[in-house]
Amino acid sequence: MSVSSREWPPSRWDDYWTRTEIPSEVRLAQTKWVDRIINFVGITGLRLYSVADFGCGPALTLFELARRFPKVNFSGFDFSSAVIQRNNDRVRDLVLHNLTFERSTLPNVPSELSFSLVLCIATLHYVKKSLLAIQNLLGTLKPGGFLIFNYPNRYSVYWYRRNADEEMKGRFALLLSGKNVLSKRVAEKALARSCDNFWTLMGENINRANPCVFVSKKA
């Protein structure tokens, strides 16, 4: 399978996120993360004040968490202006005062931000400077906070080369090129701290093609 497809321009992402129906695989994946985050907070004893999701897309996870935890502030960030507008419109319709959305493109992160929990799920696959991105995301944590992120590795490349359809091949062109592939060792070196396996903490089966870890910022 060819891996030379051009990366999607912003217009393609805007089209992808503003379809009438949210893609079923996205809906399922983001719904699962609601219970995962609640379990994570319970296991770690994290005092939850503010949560950010970088690469939030339609933000089904944030909308549900904001509804369940009205005293916690939630922020979503995404590359697509269209999905940010759509999410902010929905916030107004639902009258959610603890949820906001803003456009942001990793690896850049506004320096004034500060959160007790930061999520970056299914996003580093599209980021060229992924190591700089996780370093900047770690910098947004309050003392005692956590960063949860998954990342593309060599098994991810193998999986997408075997299974990606034509649309996915375009979406994951950067990953398929191998230019942003990471490993746990490389991530730990970049962050200067150890990363723990998120799937193990959740009691879920480990998928080698979808590594997910969490790291803390000591109080």
Coordinates of N, CA and C in Angstrom, one line a residue:
M1 N 0.8 -1.2 0.0 CA 0.0 0.0 0.0 C 0.9 1.2 0.0
S2 N 0.5 2.2 -0.8 CA 1.3 3.4 -0.9 C 1.2 4.2 0.4
V3 N 2.3 4.9 0.8 CA 2.2 5.7 2.0 C 2.6 7.2 1.6
S4 N 2.4 7.5 0.4 CA 2.8 8.8 -0.1 C 1.7 9.8 -0.2
S5 N 0.5 9.4 0.4 CA -0.6 10.3 0.3 C -0.4 11.6 1.0
R6 N -0.9 12.7 0.5 CA -0.7 14.0 1.1 C -1.5 14.1 2.3
E7 N -1.0 14.8 3.3 CA -1.7 15.1 4.6 C -3.0 15.9 4.3
W8 N -4.0 15.7 5.1 CA -5.2 16.5 4.9 C -5.0 18.0 5.2
P9 N -5.5 18.8 4.4 CA -5.4 20.3 4.7 C -6.6 20.6 5.6
P10 N -6.5 21.8 6.2 CA -7.6 22.2 7.2 C -9.0 22.1 6.6
S11 N -9.2 22.3 5.3 CA -10.5 22.2 4.8 C -11.1 20.8 4.8
R12 N -10.2 19.8 4.7 CA -10.6 18.4 4.8 C -11.0 18.1 6.2
W13 N -10.3 18.6 7.2 CA -10.7 18.3 8.6 C -12.0 19.0 8.9
D14 N -12.2 20.2 8.4 CA -13.4 20.9 8.7 C -14.6 20.1 8.1
D15 N -14.4 19.6 7.0 CA -15.5 18.7 6.3 C -15.7 17.5 7.1
Y16 N -14.6 16.8 7.6 CA -14.7 15.6 8.3 C -15.5 15.8 9.6
W17 N -15.3 16.9 10.3 CA -15.9 17.1 11.6 C -17.2 17.7 11.6
T18 N -17.7 18.2 10.4 CA -19.0 18.8 10.4 C -20.0 18.0 9.5
R19 N -19.7 16.8 9.4 CA -20.7 15.9 8.7 C -22.0 15.9 9.6
T20 N -23.1 15.5 9.0 CA -24.3 15.4 9.7 C -24.2 14.5 10.9
E21 N -23.6 13.3 10.7 CA -23.4 12.4 11.7 C -22.0 12.3 12.1
I22 N -21.7 12.2 13.4 CA -20.3 12.0 13.9 C -20.0 10.6 13.5
P23 N -18.8 10.3 13.0 CA -18.4 9.0 12.6 C -18.6 8.0 13.8
S24 N -19.2 6.8 13.5 CA -19.5 5.9 14.5 C -18.3 5.4 15.4
E25 N -17.2 5.3 14.7 CA -16.0 4.9 15.5 C -15.5 5.9 16.5
V26 N -15.7 7.2 16.1 CA -15.4 8.3 17.0 C -16.4 8.4 18.1
R27 N -17.6 8.2 17.9 CA -18.6 8.2 18.9 C -18.4 7.1 19.9
L28 N -18.1 5.9 19.5 CA -17.9 4.8 20.4 C -16.6 5.1 21.2
A29 N -15.5 5.5 20.6 CA -14.3 5.7 21.2 C -14.4 6.8 22.3
Q30 N -15.0 7.9 22.0 CA -15.1 9.0 23.0 C -16.0 8.7 24.1
T31 N -17.1 7.9 23.8 CA -18.0 7.5 24.9 C -17.3 6.6 25.9
K32 N -16.4 5.7 25.5 CA -15.7 4.8 26.4 C -14.8 5.6 27.3
W33 N -14.3 6.8 26.9 CA -13.3 7.6 27.7 C -14.0 8.2 28.9
V34 N -15.3 8.4 28.9 CA -16.0 9.0 30.0 C -15.7 8.1 31.3
D35 N -16.0 6.8 31.2 CA -15.8 5.9 32.3 C -14.4 5.7 32.6
R36 N -13.5 5.7 31.6 CA -12.1 5.6 31.9 C -11.6 6.8 32.7
I37 N -12.0 8.0 32.4 CA -11.5 9.1 33.2 C -12.0 9.1 34.6
I38 N -13.3 8.7 34.7 CA -13.9 8.6 36.1 C -13.1 7.6 36.9
N39 N -12.8 6.4 36.3 CA -12.0 5.4 37.0 C -10.6 5.9 37.3
F40 N -10.0 6.6 36.4 CA -8.7 7.1 36.6 C -8.6 8.0 37.8
V41 N -9.6 8.9 37.9 CA -9.6 9.9 39.0 C -9.8 9.1 40.3
G42 N -10.7 8.1 40.3 CA -10.9 7.3 41.5 C -9.7 6.5 42.0
I43 N -9.0 5.9 41.0 CA -7.8 5.1 41.3 C -6.6 6.0 41.8
T44 N -6.4 7.1 41.2 CA -5.2 7.9 41.5 C -5.5 8.9 42.7
G45 N -6.8 9.1 43.0 CA -7.1 10.1 44.0 C -6.9 11.5 43.6
L46 N -6.9 11.7 42.3 CA -6.6 13.1 41.7 C -7.8 14.0 42.1
R47 N -7.4 15.2 42.6 CA -8.3 16.2 42.9 C -8.6 17.0 41.7
L48 N -9.8 16.8 41.1 CA -10.1 17.3 39.8 C -10.6 18.8 39.9
Y49 N -9.9 19.7 39.3 CA -10.3 21.1 39.3 C -10.6 21.6 37.8
S50 N -9.7 21.1 36.9 CA -9.8 21.6 35.6 C -9.2 20.5 34.6
V51 N -9.9 20.3 33.5 CA -9.5 19.3 32.6 C -9.4 19.9 31.2
A52 N -8.4 19.4 30.4 CA -8.2 19.9 29.0 C -8.1 18.7 28.1
D53 N -8.7 18.8 27.0 CA -8.5 17.7 25.9 C -8.0 18.4 24.7
F54 N -6.8 18.0 24.3 CA -6.2 18.6 23.1 C -6.4 17.6 21.9
G55 N -7.0 18.1 20.9 CA -7.4 17.2 19.8 C -8.8 16.6 20.1
C56 N -9.7 17.5 20.6 CA -10.9 17.0 21.2 C -12.0 16.6 20.2
G57 N -11.8 17.1 18.9 CA -12.9 16.7 17.9 C -14.2 17.1 18.4
P58 N -15.3 16.3 18.2 CA -16.6 16.6 18.6 C -16.8 16.6 20.1
A59 N -15.8 16.2 20.9 CA -15.7 16.3 22.3 C -16.9 15.7 23.1
L60 N -17.3 14.5 22.6 CA -18.4 13.8 23.4 C -18.0 13.5 24.8
T61 N -16.7 13.2 25.0 CA -16.2 12.9 26.3 C -16.3 14.1 27.2
L62 N -15.9 15.3 26.7 CA -16.0 16.5 27.5 C -17.4 16.9 27.8
F63 N -18.3 16.8 26.9 CA -19.7 17.2 27.1 C -20.3 16.4 28.2
E64 N -20.0 15.1 28.2 CA -20.6 14.2 29.2 C -20.0 14.4 30.6
L65 N -18.7 14.6 30.6 CA -18.0 14.9 31.9 C -18.4 16.2 32.5
A66 N -18.6 17.2 31.6 CA -19.0 18.5 32.1 C -20.4 18.5 32.7
R67 N -21.2 17.6 32.1 CA -22.6 17.5 32.6 C -22.6 16.8 34.0
R68 N -21.7 15.8 34.1 CA -21.6 15.0 35.4 C -20.9 15.8 36.5
F69 N -20.0 16.7 36.1 CA -19.2 17.3 37.1 C -19.3 18.9 36.9
P70 N -20.4 19.5 37.3 CA -20.6 20.9 37.0 C -19.7 21.8 37.8
K71 N -18.9 21.4 38.8 CA -18.0 22.2 39.5 C -16.6 22.2 39.0
V72 N -16.4 21.3 38.0 CA -15.1 21.2 37.3 C -15.1 22.0 36.0
N73 N -14.0 22.7 35.7 CA -13.9 23.4 34.5 C -13.3 22.5 33.4
F74 N -13.9 22.5 32.2 CA -13.4 21.7 31.1 C -13.1 22.6 29.9
S75 N -12.0 22.2 29.2 CA -11.6 23.0 28.0 C -11.2 22.0 26.9
G76 N -11.7 22.3 25.7 CA -11.4 21.5 24.6 C -10.6 22.3 23.5
F77 N -9.6 21.7 22.9 CA -8.8 22.4 21.9 C -8.7 21.5 20.7
D78 N -8.8 22.1 19.5 CA -8.7 21.3 18.3 C -8.1 22.2 17.2
F79 N -7.6 21.5 16.1 CA -7.0 22.2 15.0 C -8.1 22.8 14.1
S80 N -9.3 22.1 14.1 CA -10.4 22.5 13.1 C -11.2 23.6 13.7
S81 N -11.3 24.7 13.0 CA -12.1 25.9 13.4 C -13.6 25.5 13.3
A82 N -13.9 24.6 12.4 CA -15.3 24.2 12.2 C -15.8 23.4 13.4
V83 N -15.0 22.5 13.9 CA -15.5 21.7 15.0 C -15.5 22.5 16.3
I84 N -14.6 23.5 16.4 CA -14.7 24.4 17.6 C -15.9 25.2 17.6
Q85 N -16.3 25.7 16.4 CA -17.5 26.5 16.3 C -18.7 25.7 16.6
R86 N -18.7 24.5 16.1 CA -19.9 23.5 16.3 C -20.0 23.2 17.8
N87 N -18.9 22.9 18.5 CA -18.9 22.6 19.9 C -19.4 23.8 20.7
N88 N -18.9 25.0 20.4 CA -19.3 26.2 21.2 C -20.8 26.5 21.0
D89 N -21.3 26.2 19.8 CA -22.8 26.3 19.6 C -23.5 25.4 20.5
R90 N -23.0 24.2 20.6 CA -23.7 23.1 21.4 C -23.6 23.5 22.9
V91 N -22.5 24.1 23.3 CA -22.4 24.5 24.7 C -23.5 25.5 25.0
R92 N -23.7 26.5 24.1 CA -24.7 27.5 24.3 C -26.1 26.8 24.4
D93 N -26.3 25.9 23.5 CA -27.7 25.2 23.4 C -27.9 24.4 24.7
L94 N -26.9 23.8 25.3 CA -27.0 23.0 26.5 C -26.8 23.8 27.8
V95 N -26.5 25.1 27.6 CA -26.2 26.0 28.8 C -25.2 25.4 29.8
L96 N -24.1 25.0 29.3 CA -23.0 24.4 30.1 C -22.0 25.5 30.4
H97 N -22.0 26.0 31.7 CA -21.1 27.1 32.0 C -19.7 26.7 32.4
N98 N -19.4 25.4 32.4 CA -18.1 24.9 32.8 C -17.3 24.3 31.7
L99 N -17.8 24.6 30.4 CA -17.1 24.0 29.3 C -16.9 25.0 28.2
T100 N -15.6 25.1 27.7 CA -15.3 26.1 26.7 C -14.4 25.4 25.6
F101 N -14.4 26.0 24.4 CA -13.6 25.4 23.3 C -12.8 26.5 22.6
E102 N -11.6 26.2 22.2 CA -10.7 27.1 21.6 C -9.8 26.4 20.5
R103 N -9.5 27.1 19.5 CA -8.6 26.5 18.4 C -7.2 26.6 18.9
S104 N -6.5 25.5 18.7 CA -5.1 25.4 19.1 C -4.4 24.3 18.3
T105 N -3.2 24.5 17.8 CA -2.5 23.5 17.0 C -1.3 23.0 17.7
L106 N -1.2 21.8 18.1 CA 0.0 21.2 18.6 C 1.1 21.2 17.6
P107 N 2.4 21.4 18.0 CA 2.8 21.3 19.4 C 2.7 22.6 20.2
N108 N 2.1 23.7 19.6 CA 1.9 24.9 20.3 C 0.8 24.8 21.4
V109 N 1.1 25.3 22.6 CA 0.1 25.3 23.7 C 0.2 26.7 24.3
P110 N -0.9 27.3 24.5 CA -0.9 28.6 25.2 C -0.2 28.5 26.5
S111 N 0.8 29.3 26.8 CA 1.6 29.2 28.0 C 0.9 29.5 29.3
E112 N -0.2 30.3 29.2 CA -0.9 30.7 30.4 C -1.8 29.6 31.0
L113 N -2.0 28.5 30.2 CA -2.9 27.5 30.6 C -2.4 26.6 31.8
S114 N -3.3 26.1 32.6 CA -3.0 25.3 33.8 C -4.1 24.4 34.1
F115 N -3.9 23.0 34.2 CA -4.9 22.1 34.4 C -4.5 21.0 35.4
S116 N -5.5 20.3 36.0 CA -5.1 19.2 36.9 C -5.1 17.9 36.1
L117 N -5.8 17.9 34.9 CA -5.8 16.7 34.1 C -5.8 17.1 32.6
V118 N -4.8 16.6 31.8 CA -4.7 16.9 30.4 C -4.8 15.6 29.6
L119 N -5.7 15.6 28.6 CA -5.9 14.4 27.7 C -5.4 14.8 26.3
C120 N -4.7 13.8 25.7 CA -4.3 14.0 24.3 C -4.4 12.6 23.7
I121 N -5.6 12.3 23.2 CA -6.0 10.9 22.7 C -6.2 11.0 21.2
A122 N -5.6 10.0 20.5 CA -5.7 9.9 19.1 C -5.4 11.2 18.3
T123 N -4.4 11.9 18.8 CA -4.0 13.3 18.3 C -2.6 13.3 17.9
L124 N -1.7 12.7 18.6 CA -0.3 12.8 18.3 C 0.0 12.1 16.9
H125 N -0.9 11.3 16.5 CA -0.8 10.6 15.2 C -0.7 11.6 14.1
Y126 N -1.2 12.9 14.3 CA -1.3 13.9 13.3 C -0.3 15.0 13.5
V127 N 0.6 14.9 14.5 CA 1.5 16.0 15.0 C 2.9 15.7 14.5
K128 N 3.5 16.6 13.8 CA 4.9 16.3 13.3 C 5.9 16.4 14.5
K129 N 5.8 17.4 15.3 CA 6.7 17.5 16.5 C 6.1 17.0 17.7
S130 N 5.9 15.7 17.7 CA 5.1 15.1 18.8 C 5.8 15.1 20.2
L131 N 7.2 15.0 20.2 CA 7.9 15.1 21.4 C 7.8 16.5 22.0
L132 N 7.9 17.5 21.2 CA 7.7 18.9 21.7 C 6.3 19.1 22.2
A133 N 5.3 18.4 21.6 CA 3.9 18.5 22.0 C 3.7 18.0 23.4
I134 N 4.2 16.8 23.7 CA 4.0 16.2 25.0 C 4.8 17.0 26.1
Q135 N 5.9 17.5 25.7 CA 6.6 18.4 26.6 C 5.8 19.6 27.0
N136 N 5.2 20.3 26.0 CA 4.4 21.4 26.2 C 3.2 21.1 27.0
L137 N 2.6 20.0 26.7 CA 1.4 19.5 27.4 C 1.7 19.3 28.9
L138 N 2.8 18.7 29.2 CA 3.2 18.4 30.6 C 3.4 19.8 31.3
G139 N 3.9 20.8 30.6 CA 4.1 22.1 31.2 C 2.8 22.8 31.6
T140 N 1.6 22.3 31.1 CA 0.4 22.9 31.5 C -0.2 22.3 32.7
L141 N 0.4 21.3 33.3 CA -0.1 20.6 34.5 C 0.1 21.4 35.7
K142 N -0.9 21.4 36.6 CA -0.7 21.9 38.0 C 0.1 20.9 38.7
P143 N 0.8 21.3 39.8 CA 1.5 20.3 40.6 C 0.5 19.2 41.1
G144 N 0.9 18.0 40.9 CA 0.0 16.9 41.3 C -0.9 16.4 40.2
G145 N -0.8 17.1 39.0 CA -1.7 16.8 37.9 C -1.2 15.6 37.1
F146 N -2.0 15.2 36.1 CA -1.7 14.1 35.3 C -1.9 14.4 33.8
L147 N -1.0 13.9 32.9 CA -1.2 13.9 31.5 C -1.4 12.5 31.0
I148 N -2.5 12.3 30.2 CA -2.7 11.0 29.6 C -2.6 11.1 28.1
F149 N -1.8 10.3 27.5 CA -1.7 10.4 26.0 C -1.4 9.1 25.4
N150 N -1.9 8.9 24.2 CA -1.5 7.7 23.4 C -0.7 8.2 22.2
Y151 N 0.1 7.4 21.6 CA 1.0 7.8 20.6 C 1.2 6.7 19.5
P152 N 1.6 7.1 18.3 CA 1.9 6.1 17.3 C 3.3 5.4 17.5
N153 N 3.3 4.1 17.4 CA 4.6 3.4 17.4 C 4.8 2.6 16.2
R154 N 5.8 1.8 16.1 CA 6.0 1.0 14.9 C 4.9 0.0 14.6
Y155 N 4.3 -0.5 15.7 CA 3.1 -1.4 15.5 C 1.9 -0.7 14.9
S156 N 1.8 0.6 15.3 CA 0.7 1.4 14.7 C 0.9 1.5 13.2
V157 N 2.1 1.8 12.7 CA 2.4 1.9 11.3 C 2.0 0.6 10.6
Y158 N 2.4 -0.5 11.2 CA 2.1 -1.8 10.6 C 0.6 -2.0 10.5
W159 N -0.1 -1.7 11.5 CA -1.6 -1.9 11.6 C -2.2 -1.1 10.5
Y160 N -1.9 0.2 10.4 CA -2.6 1.1 9.4 C -2.2 0.7 8.0
R161 N -1.0 0.3 7.8 CA -0.6 -0.2 6.4 C -1.4 -1.3 6.0
R162 N -1.8 -2.2 6.9 CA -2.6 -3.4 6.6 C -4.1 -3.1 6.5
N163 N -4.6 -2.1 7.3 CA -6.0 -2.0 7.5 C -6.6 -0.7 7.0
A164 N -5.8 0.3 6.7 CA -6.4 1.7 6.4 C -7.1 1.6 5.0
D165 N -8.3 2.3 4.9 CA -8.9 2.5 3.7 C -8.3 3.8 3.1
E166 N -8.9 4.2 1.9 CA -8.3 5.3 1.2 C -8.4 6.6 2.1
E167 N -9.6 6.8 2.7 CA -9.7 8.0 3.5 C -8.8 8.0 4.7
M168 N -8.7 6.8 5.4 CA -7.7 6.7 6.5 C -6.3 6.9 6.1
K169 N -6.0 6.5 4.9 CA -4.6 6.6 4.4 C -4.3 8.1 4.2
G170 N -5.2 8.9 3.9 CA -5.0 10.4 3.8 C -4.9 11.0 5.2
R171 N -5.8 10.6 6.1 CA -5.8 11.1 7.5 C -4.5 10.8 8.2
F172 N -4.0 9.6 8.0 CA -2.8 9.1 8.7 C -1.5 9.1 7.9
A173 N -1.5 10.0 6.9 CA -0.3 10.1 6.0 C 1.0 10.3 6.8
L174 N 1.0 11.1 7.8 CA 2.2 11.4 8.6 C 2.6 10.2 9.3
L175 N 1.7 9.5 9.9 CA 2.0 8.3 10.7 C 2.6 7.2 9.7
L176 N 1.9 7.0 8.6 CA 2.4 6.0 7.6 C 3.7 6.3 7.1
S177 N 4.1 7.6 7.1 CA 5.5 7.9 6.6 C 6.5 7.6 7.7
G178 N 6.1 7.3 8.9 CA 7.0 7.0 10.0 C 7.7 8.1 10.6
K179 N 7.3 9.4 10.3 CA 8.0 10.5 10.7 C 7.7 10.9 12.2
N180 N 6.6 10.5 12.7 CA 6.3 10.9 14.1 C 6.1 9.7 15.0
V181 N 6.7 8.6 14.6 CA 6.6 7.4 15.4 C 7.4 7.5 16.7
L182 N 6.8 7.1 17.8 CA 7.5 7.3 19.1 C 7.6 5.9 19.8
S183 N 8.2 5.9 21.0 CA 8.3 4.7 21.8 C 8.2 5.2 23.3
K184 N 7.9 4.3 24.2 CA 7.8 4.7 25.6 C 9.2 5.2 26.1
R185 N 10.2 4.6 25.7 CA 11.6 5.0 26.1 C 11.9 6.5 25.6
V186 N 11.5 6.7 24.4 CA 11.8 8.1 23.8 C 10.9 9.1 24.5
A187 N 9.7 8.8 24.8 CA 8.8 9.7 25.5 C 9.3 10.0 26.9
E188 N 9.7 9.0 27.6 CA 10.2 9.2 28.9 C 11.5 10.0 28.9
K189 N 12.3 9.9 28.0 CA 13.5 10.7 27.9 C 13.2 12.1 27.6
A190 N 12.2 12.4 26.8 CA 11.8 13.7 26.4 C 11.1 14.4 27.6
L191 N 10.4 13.6 28.4 CA 9.7 14.2 29.6 C 10.5 14.2 30.9
A192 N 11.6 13.5 30.8 CA 12.5 13.3 32.0 C 11.8 12.8 33.2
R193 N 10.9 11.8 32.9 CA 10.2 11.1 34.0 C 9.6 9.8 33.4
S194 N 9.2 8.9 34.3 CA 8.7 7.6 33.8 C 7.2 7.8 33.4
C195 N 6.8 6.9 32.5 CA 5.4 6.9 32.0 C 4.8 5.5 32.4
D196 N 3.6 5.5 32.9 CA 3.0 4.3 33.3 C 1.9 3.9 32.3
N197 N 1.7 2.6 32.2 CA 0.8 2.1 31.2 C -0.7 2.3 31.6
F198 N -1.4 3.1 30.8 CA -2.8 3.4 31.1 C -3.7 2.2 31.0
W199 N -3.5 1.4 30.0 CA -4.3 0.2 29.8 C -4.2 -0.8 31.0
T200 N -3.0 -0.9 31.5 CA -2.8 -1.8 32.7 C -3.5 -1.2 33.9
L201 N -3.5 0.0 34.1 CA -4.2 0.7 35.2 C -5.7 0.4 35.1
M202 N -6.2 0.5 33.9 CA -7.6 0.3 33.7 C -8.0 -1.1 33.7
G203 N -7.1 -2.1 33.7 CA -7.4 -3.5 33.6 C -7.9 -3.9 32.2
E204 N -7.5 -3.2 31.2 CA -7.8 -3.5 29.8 C -6.7 -4.2 29.1
N205 N -7.0 -5.0 28.1 CA -6.0 -5.7 27.3 C -5.1 -4.6 26.6
I206 N -3.8 -4.9 26.6 CA -2.9 -4.0 25.9 C -2.8 -4.3 24.4
N207 N -3.1 -3.2 23.7 CA -2.9 -3.3 22.2 C -1.6 -2.7 21.8
R208 N -0.7 -3.5 21.3 CA 0.6 -3.0 21.0 C 0.6 -1.8 20.0
A209 N -0.4 -1.8 19.1 CA -0.5 -0.8 18.1 C -1.2 0.5 18.6
N210 N -1.6 0.5 19.9 CA -2.2 1.7 20.5 C -1.8 1.9 21.9
P211 N -0.5 2.2 22.1 CA 0.1 2.4 23.4 C -0.5 3.7 24.0
C212 N -0.9 3.6 25.3 CA -1.4 4.8 26.0 C -0.8 4.8 27.4
V213 N -0.3 6.0 27.8 CA 0.5 6.1 29.1 C 0.0 7.3 29.8
F214 N 0.3 7.4 31.1 CA 0.1 8.6 31.9 C 1.3 8.9 32.7
V215 N 1.4 10.2 32.9 CA 2.6 10.7 33.6 C 2.1 11.8 34.6
S216 N 2.8 11.9 35.7 CA 2.4 12.9 36.7 C 3.4 14.1 36.8
K217 N 2.9 15.2 37.3 CA 3.7 16.3 37.7 C 3.7 16.4 39.2
K218 N 4.8 16.0 39.8 CA 4.8 15.9 41.2 C 4.5 17.2 41.9
A219 N 3.7 17.1 43.0 CA 3.3 18.2 43.8 C 4.6 18.9 44.5

